Coordinates of C-alpha atoms in Angstrom, one line a residue:
Chain C
M879 CA 44.1 69.4 100.3
P880 CA 43.1 65.8 99.2
C881 CA 46.0 63.4 99.4
E882 CA 45.9 62.3 95.8
Q883 CA 47.0 65.7 94.8
T884 CA 49.9 65.8 97.2
Q885 CA 51.4 62.4 96.5
D886 CA 53.5 63.6 93.7
Q887 CA 54.3 66.8 95.5
L888 CA 55.7 64.7 98.3
H889 CA 58.4 63.7 96.0
G890 CA 59.1 67.2 94.8
Y891 CA 59.3 68.1 98.5
L892 CA 61.6 65.2 99.3
D893 CA 63.9 66.2 96.4
G894 CA 63.9 69.9 97.2
E895 CA 62.3 70.7 93.9
L896 CA 59.2 72.5 95.1
D897 CA 59.0 76.3 94.9
P898 CA 58.9 77.9 98.3
I899 CA 55.1 78.5 98.3
S900 CA 54.3 74.9 97.3
A901 CA 56.8 73.6 99.9
A902 CA 55.2 75.7 102.6
N903 CA 51.7 74.5 101.6
F904 CA 52.9 71.0 101.6
E905 CA 54.4 71.3 105.1
K906 CA 51.0 72.7 106.2
H907 CA 49.3 69.7 104.7
L908 CA 51.8 67.4 106.5
D909 CA 50.7 68.7 109.9
T910 CA 47.1 67.5 109.2
C911 CA 47.8 64.3 107.3
P912 CA 49.3 61.3 109.1
D913 CA 49.2 59.3 105.9
C914 CA 51.5 61.7 104.0
K915 CA 53.7 62.0 107.1
Q916 CA 54.2 58.3 107.2
T917 CA 54.8 58.1 103.4
L918 CA 57.3 60.9 103.6
A919 CA 59.2 59.1 106.4
A920 CA 59.2 55.9 104.4
E921 CA 60.4 57.7 101.3
Q922 CA 63.2 59.3 103.3
A923 CA 64.2 55.9 104.7
L924 CA 64.3 54.5 101.2
H925 CA 66.3 57.4 100.0
Q926 CA 68.8 57.0 102.9
S927 CA 69.2 53.2 102.3
I928 CA 69.9 53.8 98.6
Q929 CA 72.5 56.4 99.6
K930 CA 74.1 54.1 102.2
A931 CA 74.2 51.2 99.8
N932 CA 76.7 53.1 97.6
L933 CA 75.4 51.9 94.3
Y934 CA 77.2 54.4 92.2
E935 CA 79.8 52.7 89.9
R936 CA 82.7 54.7 88.5
A937 CA 84.1 54.2 85.1
P938 CA 86.8 51.5 85.2
E939 CA 90.4 52.5 84.4
S940 CA 90.3 50.4 81.3
L941 CA 87.6 52.6 79.8
R942 CA 89.4 55.8 80.7
K943 CA 92.5 54.5 79.1
K944 CA 90.7 53.5 75.9
L945 CA 89.3 57.0 75.6
L946 CA 92.3 58.9 76.7
G947 CA 94.9 56.9 74.8
E948 CA 97.6 56.6 77.3
P949 CA 98.2 55.4 80.9
Q950 CA 98.4 58.1 83.5
R951 CA 100.2 58.6 86.7
Q952 CA 97.9 59.1 89.7
S953 CA 98.8 59.7 93.3
A954 CA 97.0 57.5 95.8
A955 CA 95.3 60.6 97.2
V956 CA 93.3 61.2 94.0
R957 CA 92.9 57.7 92.8
S958 CA 89.1 57.7 93.4
F959 CA 88.6 61.0 91.5
P960 CA 88.2 61.5 87.7
A961 CA 91.6 61.8 86.1
P962 CA 91.6 63.3 82.7
R963 CA 94.8 62.9 80.7
V964 CA 97.7 65.1 81.6
F965 CA 98.8 67.0 78.6
G966 CA 102.4 67.7 77.5
W967 CA 103.7 71.2 78.3
K968 CA 103.4 72.4 74.7
W969 CA 99.7 71.6 74.8
L970 CA 99.4 73.2 78.2
A971 CA 101.1 76.4 77.0
A972 CA 98.9 76.6 73.9
A973 CA 95.8 75.8 76.0
A974 CA 96.7 78.4 78.6
A975 CA 97.3 81.1 75.9
L976 CA 94.0 80.2 74.2
L977 CA 92.2 80.1 77.5
L978 CA 93.5 83.5 78.4
A979 CA 92.4 84.9 75.1
V980 CA 89.0 83.3 75.5
V981 CA 88.6 84.4 79.1
V982 CA 89.5 88.0 78.3
S983 CA 87.3 88.2 75.3
W984 CA 84.5 86.3 77.0
Q985 CA 84.6 88.6 80.0
Q986 CA 84.4 91.6 77.7
L987 CA 81.5 90.0 75.8
Q988 CA 79.6 89.2 79.0
K989 CA 80.1 92.8 80.3
L990 CA 78.7 94.1 77.0
R991 CA 75.8 91.8 77.4
G992 CA 75.2 93.0 80.9
I993 CA 75.8 89.7 82.6
S994 CA 76.2 90.4 86.3
E995 CA 79.5 90.2 88.0
S996 CA 78.2 87.5 90.4
Q997 CA 77.7 85.2 87.4
L998 CA 81.2 85.9 86.3
I999 CA 82.5 85.0 89.7
A1000 CA 80.4 81.9 89.9
A1001 CA 81.7 80.9 86.5
S1002 CA 85.3 81.3 87.6
L1003 CA 84.5 79.3 90.7
V1004 CA 83.0 76.5 88.6
D1005 CA 86.3 76.6 86.6
A1006 CA 88.2 76.3 89.9
H1007 CA 86.1 73.4 90.8
L1008 CA 86.9 71.7 87.5
R1009 CA 90.6 72.3 87.9
S1010 CA 90.5 70.8 91.4
L1011 CA 89.3 67.5 89.9
Q1012 CA 92.5 67.1 87.9
P1013 CA 94.9 64.6 89.4
G1014 CA 96.7 65.9 92.4
H1015 CA 94.8 69.2 92.5
L1016 CA 92.0 68.5 94.9
T1017 CA 93.7 69.2 98.2
D1018 CA 96.8 70.9 99.6
V1019 CA 96.1 69.4 103.0
E1020 CA 94.2 66.1 103.0
S1021 CA 92.5 65.3 106.2
T1022 CA 89.1 64.5 107.6
D1023 CA 90.1 66.2 110.8
Q1024 CA 88.9 69.8 111.0
H1025 CA 91.7 70.4 113.6
T1026 CA 94.3 69.6 111.0
V1027 CA 92.6 71.5 108.1
K1028 CA 91.8 74.7 109.9
P1029 CA 95.3 75.5 111.3
W1030 CA 96.8 74.7 107.9
F1031 CA 95.3 77.9 106.5
D1032 CA 97.1 80.0 109.3
G1033 CA 99.6 82.3 107.7
R1034 CA 98.6 81.2 104.2
I1035 CA 95.7 83.6 104.0
D1036 CA 94.7 86.6 106.1
F1037 CA 91.6 85.1 107.5
A1038 CA 90.6 82.0 109.3
P1039 CA 87.8 80.1 107.4
P1040 CA 85.4 78.1 109.5
V1041 CA 86.2 74.4 109.0
R1042 CA 83.9 71.7 110.2
D1043 CA 83.5 68.0 109.4
F1044 CA 80.0 66.9 108.6
A1045 CA 80.6 63.2 108.1
S1046 CA 77.7 62.2 110.4
D1047 CA 75.4 64.2 108.1
G1048 CA 76.7 62.7 104.9
F1049 CA 79.2 65.4 104.0
P1050 CA 82.7 64.2 105.2
L1051 CA 85.5 66.7 105.1
V1052 CA 88.2 65.6 102.6
G1053 CA 90.6 68.5 103.0
G1054 CA 91.4 72.0 102.0
R1055 CA 93.6 74.0 99.6
L1056 CA 94.2 77.5 98.4
D1057 CA 92.7 78.5 95.1
A1058 CA 92.4 81.6 93.0
A1059 CA 89.2 83.0 91.7
G1060 CA 88.4 86.5 90.4
G1061 CA 92.0 87.6 90.9
K1062 CA 91.8 86.8 94.6
T1063 CA 93.2 84.0 96.7
V1064 CA 90.4 82.0 98.3
A1065 CA 90.2 79.1 100.7
A1066 CA 88.7 76.0 99.3
L1067 CA 87.2 73.4 101.7
V1068 CA 86.6 70.0 100.1
Y1069 CA 83.7 67.9 101.1
A1070 CA 82.5 64.5 99.7
R1071 CA 78.9 63.8 99.0
R1072 CA 78.4 60.1 98.2
K1073 CA 80.9 59.7 95.3
H1074 CA 80.8 63.4 94.4
I1075 CA 83.1 66.2 95.4
I1076 CA 81.9 69.6 96.7
N1077 CA 84.2 72.6 96.8
V1078 CA 83.2 75.3 99.3
F1079 CA 85.1 78.5 98.4
V1080 CA 85.5 80.9 101.3
E1081 CA 86.7 84.5 101.2
K1082 CA 86.2 87.6 103.3
A1083 CA 82.9 89.2 102.5
S1084 CA 83.4 92.4 100.5
E1085 CA 81.1 95.3 99.8
N1086 CA 80.0 94.0 96.5
Y1087 CA 78.7 90.8 98.1
W1088 CA 76.6 88.5 96.1
N1089 CA 74.5 85.4 96.7
G1090 CA 72.2 83.1 94.9
T1091 CA 72.2 79.9 93.1
G1092 CA 72.8 78.8 89.5
E1093 CA 74.2 76.3 87.1
S1094 CA 77.1 76.4 84.7
Q1095 CA 78.5 73.5 82.6
G1096 CA 76.4 71.0 84.4
Y1097 CA 77.7 72.1 87.9
H1098 CA 75.5 73.8 90.4
W1099 CA 76.6 76.6 92.7
L1100 CA 75.1 78.2 95.7
A1101 CA 76.5 81.4 97.3
W1102 CA 75.8 83.0 100.6
Q1103 CA 77.3 85.4 103.2
Q1104 CA 77.6 84.8 106.9
N1105 CA 79.7 86.1 109.7
G1106 CA 81.8 88.3 107.5
F1107 CA 82.6 85.5 105.0
S1108 CA 81.4 84.9 101.4
F1109 CA 80.8 81.2 100.7
C1110 CA 80.2 79.5 97.4
A1111 CA 79.6 75.8 97.2
V1112 CA 80.2 74.2 93.7
S1113 CA 79.5 70.6 92.7
D1114 CA 77.7 68.3 90.4
V1115 CA 75.4 67.1 93.2
A1116 CA 71.8 68.3 93.2
P1117 CA 71.0 71.8 94.4
A1118 CA 69.2 70.3 97.4
D1119 CA 72.4 68.7 98.6
L1120 CA 74.2 72.1 98.3
E1121 CA 71.4 73.7 100.3
Q1122 CA 71.7 71.0 103.0
L1123 CA 75.5 71.7 103.3
R1124 CA 74.8 75.4 103.4
K1125 CA 72.4 74.8 106.4
L1126 CA 75.1 72.6 108.1
I1127 CA 77.7 75.3 107.7
S1128 CA 75.4 78.0 108.8
E1129 CA 74.2 76.3 111.9
N1130 CA 77.7 75.3 113.1
Chain F
M1308 CA 90.8 57.1 70.8
L1309 CA 89.6 60.6 70.2
E1310 CA 91.6 62.8 67.8
G1311 CA 91.2 66.3 66.3
E1312 CA 91.5 69.9 67.4
D1313 CA 88.4 69.8 69.5
R1314 CA 89.8 67.1 71.6
A1315 CA 91.2 69.4 74.3
R1316 CA 87.9 71.2 74.7
F1317 CA 86.1 67.9 74.7
E1318 CA 88.4 66.5 77.4
A1319 CA 87.9 69.5 79.6
I1320 CA 84.2 69.9 79.2
V1321 CA 82.7 66.4 78.6
L1322 CA 85.1 63.8 79.8
P1323 CA 84.8 64.9 83.5
H1324 CA 81.4 63.2 83.2
L1325 CA 82.7 59.8 82.2
D1326 CA 81.8 58.3 85.5
A1327 CA 78.2 59.5 85.1
A1328 CA 78.2 58.0 81.6
Y1329 CA 79.5 54.6 82.8
N1330 CA 77.2 54.5 85.8
L1331 CA 74.1 55.2 83.8
A1332 CA 75.1 52.5 81.2
R1333 CA 75.9 50.0 83.9
W1334 CA 72.4 50.3 85.4
L1335 CA 70.5 50.5 82.1
L1336 CA 72.3 47.4 80.7
R1337 CA 72.7 45.6 84.0
N1338 CA 76.1 44.4 82.9
R1339 CA 79.5 46.0 83.4
T1340 CA 81.3 44.6 80.4
D1341 CA 78.5 45.8 78.1
A1342 CA 78.3 49.1 80.0
E1343 CA 82.0 49.7 79.2
D1344 CA 81.6 49.0 75.5
V1345 CA 78.4 51.1 75.2
A1346 CA 79.7 54.0 77.3
Q1347 CA 82.8 54.1 75.1
D1348 CA 80.6 54.0 72.0
A1349 CA 78.5 56.8 73.4
V1350 CA 81.5 59.0 74.2
V1351 CA 82.8 58.5 70.7
R1352 CA 79.4 59.5 69.3
A1353 CA 79.4 62.5 71.7
F1354 CA 82.8 63.5 70.3
R1355 CA 81.6 63.3 66.7
A1356 CA 78.6 65.4 67.7
F1357 CA 80.7 67.8 69.7
G1358 CA 80.6 70.4 66.9
A1359 CA 76.9 70.8 67.5
Y1360 CA 77.4 71.3 71.2
R1361 CA 77.6 75.0 72.0
S1362 CA 77.2 75.5 75.7
G1363 CA 74.9 74.4 78.4
N1364 CA 74.8 71.4 80.6
A1365 CA 77.6 69.1 79.4
R1366 CA 76.6 66.3 81.8
A1367 CA 73.0 66.3 80.6
W1368 CA 74.1 66.5 77.0
L1369 CA 76.4 63.5 77.4
L1370 CA 73.9 61.4 79.4
Q1371 CA 71.3 62.0 76.8
I1372 CA 73.6 60.4 74.2
V1373 CA 74.5 57.6 76.6
R1374 CA 70.9 56.7 77.3
N1375 CA 70.0 56.8 73.6
T1376 CA 73.0 54.6 72.8
C1377 CA 72.0 52.2 75.6
F1378 CA 68.4 51.9 74.3
T1379 CA 69.6 51.3 70.8
W1380 CA 71.9 48.6 72.0
L1381 CA 69.2 47.0 74.1
R1382 CA 66.8 46.9 71.2
Q1383 CA 69.5 45.2 69.0
N1384 CA 70.8 42.8 71.5
R1385 CA 68.0 41.8 73.7
M1386 CA 66.4 38.5 73.2
A1387 CA 62.7 38.9 72.2
A1388 CA 61.5 37.0 75.2
E1389 CA 63.2 39.4 77.5
F1390 CA 61.7 42.4 75.8
I1391 CA 58.7 43.3 77.9
E1392 CA 57.5 46.9 77.5
F1393 CA 56.3 48.1 80.8
D1394 CA 52.7 49.1 81.0
E1395 CA 52.3 51.6 83.8
T1396 CA 48.6 51.0 84.1
T1397 CA 49.1 47.4 85.2
M1398 CA 51.6 48.4 87.9
P1399 CA 50.7 47.1 91.3
Q1400 CA 49.4 49.7 93.7
E1401 CA 51.8 50.8 96.4
S1402 CA 51.1 49.0 99.7
K1403 CA 50.4 51.2 102.6
N1404 CA 51.4 48.4 105.0
P1405 CA 53.9 49.9 107.4
E1406 CA 56.1 46.7 107.2
T1407 CA 56.6 47.1 103.5
L1408 CA 57.1 50.9 104.0
A1409 CA 60.0 50.4 106.4
L1410 CA 63.0 49.6 104.4
A1411 CA 65.8 50.9 106.6
G1412 CA 67.5 47.5 106.7
S1413 CA 67.7 47.0 103.0
D1414 CA 71.3 46.2 102.0
R1415 CA 73.2 46.8 98.9
E1416 CA 72.5 43.4 97.3
Q1417 CA 68.8 43.6 97.8
L1418 CA 68.7 47.1 96.4
T1419 CA 70.8 46.2 93.4
R1420 CA 68.5 43.3 92.6
A1421 CA 65.3 45.3 93.2
L1422 CA 66.7 48.1 91.0
E1423 CA 67.7 45.7 88.2
L1424 CA 64.2 44.2 88.3
L1425 CA 62.6 47.5 87.6
P1426 CA 61.5 48.4 84.0
E1427 CA 64.1 50.5 82.3
S1428 CA 62.2 53.8 82.4
F1429 CA 61.9 53.5 86.1
R1430 CA 65.5 52.3 86.6
E1431 CA 66.7 55.2 84.5
I1432 CA 64.9 57.9 86.4
L1433 CA 66.0 56.5 89.8
V1434 CA 69.6 56.2 88.8
L1435 CA 69.6 59.8 87.5
R1436 CA 68.0 61.1 90.6
E1437 CA 69.3 58.9 93.5
L1438 CA 72.8 58.0 92.2
E1439 CA 73.7 60.8 89.9
G1440 CA 71.9 63.5 91.9
C1441 CA 70.4 65.2 88.8
S1442 CA 67.8 67.9 89.2
Y1443 CA 64.3 67.5 87.7
K1444 CA 65.3 69.9 84.9
E1445 CA 68.3 67.8 84.0
I1446 CA 66.3 64.6 84.1
A1447 CA 63.8 66.2 81.8
E1448 CA 66.6 67.1 79.4
I1449 CA 68.3 63.8 79.5
T1450 CA 65.2 61.6 79.1
S1451 CA 63.5 64.0 76.6
R1452 CA 60.3 64.3 78.7
P1453 CA 58.4 67.4 79.8
I1454 CA 59.7 68.7 83.1
G1455 CA 56.2 68.6 84.5
T1456 CA 56.1 64.8 84.3
V1457 CA 59.4 64.1 86.1
M1458 CA 57.9 64.3 89.6
S1459 CA 55.1 61.9 89.0
A1460 CA 57.4 59.5 87.1
L1461 CA 59.7 59.5 90.1
A1462 CA 56.8 58.9 92.4
R1463 CA 55.8 55.8 90.3
A1464 CA 59.4 54.6 90.1
R1465 CA 59.9 54.8 93.8
A1466 CA 56.6 53.0 94.5
Q1467 CA 57.7 50.3 92.1
L1468 CA 61.1 50.0 93.7
R1469 CA 59.5 49.7 97.1
N1470 CA 57.2 47.0 95.7
S1471 CA 60.1 45.2 94.2
L1472 CA 62.0 45.3 97.5
S1473 CA 59.0 43.9 99.4
Q1474 CA 58.9 40.8 97.2
P1475 CA 60.9 37.7 98.2
A1476 CA 64.1 37.1 96.3
P1477 CA 63.7 34.7 93.3
K1478 CA 65.7 31.5 93.6
E1479 CA 67.9 32.4 90.7
A1480 CA 67.9 36.1 90.5
R1481 CA 69.4 37.6 87.4
R1482 CA 72.6 39.1 88.6
A1483 CA 74.6 41.8 86.9
V1484 CA 77.9 40.4 85.6

């Protein structure tokens, strides 16, 4: 394979955007081409220095206030996360009633349309992810220490989710919480990726297990089974980042 | 301030992406004060257009409005002298010299300057991919380009960033804010 043809592919490979066959072909090519190997290493180094440099800039509070109309209370723990306006209770009640009606009719509609149950579960986990980004909702136990987060789940759910910190790999543990999805209580492990939040929902694997990957409302999800657990990672990071976290969890 | 009955839905679906909107504006405009104004303008536009939004990727939808608002703003506000359309055919070739390939030591300031020196189309695609973590599909949607061209555009943008990093700092670098 001449290198000119693979130069662009190198970027697709780096970004985890090649289909499995092209990726395998590119890896084969790498073995025989020191030039591409060197370029790939350099691109990886550039990518890492950009990530380390922390160039992402969040919206200032002044902008949020202008758009949301009123100042908001925020706990220190969630200050760095997006904080949509907290509604009054009347709004909440109305919104909850509306949401329930929408969810019920939507679920009926999806069933009629033959949308698979896994997509419904994924959609409910994306909703859970969105809820977690509301002020004060991200973590019940906030700690980067897996030995603090793991025991916290004892007695709260009837299984012990595997909890590991992957800070050295760029996925620091932020904490954990209990969440509800698809009518079940699930464990949610919260990881940070650069300035983004990843929720990893864990439950006991059941018979109608599911896996795969997809996108809903601008959020990506990746689901898999392992050691009797069902995992589903949800975030606005790229699918390649979710795949990297899946590998870390699977290998530990 | 946003008003109206769609507001709750807008706040739930679109506003979680406010950071993404601001970040893109900040890098496209290279100025935080302008970015705040233009991001606000873009969100208000998005709200007005929200009736047309059905479903799909809300982040990509918002970012598309943000980048269009940014480019309109730039066209209206930029001094003519500063307006240089980038011609990709004249782009310097990427150096294969290992010294310029090794960038592990690049710090935040150097990267900020190098990124700000890039032509907008390159800066945009790098911010979307490297900072915002967008997939190629999302980048194609936001920048209204065919998905097949995203990979090669990223390749050129990264080559240009590397090139910009390997050049010595100008005495009076144009700094954001």
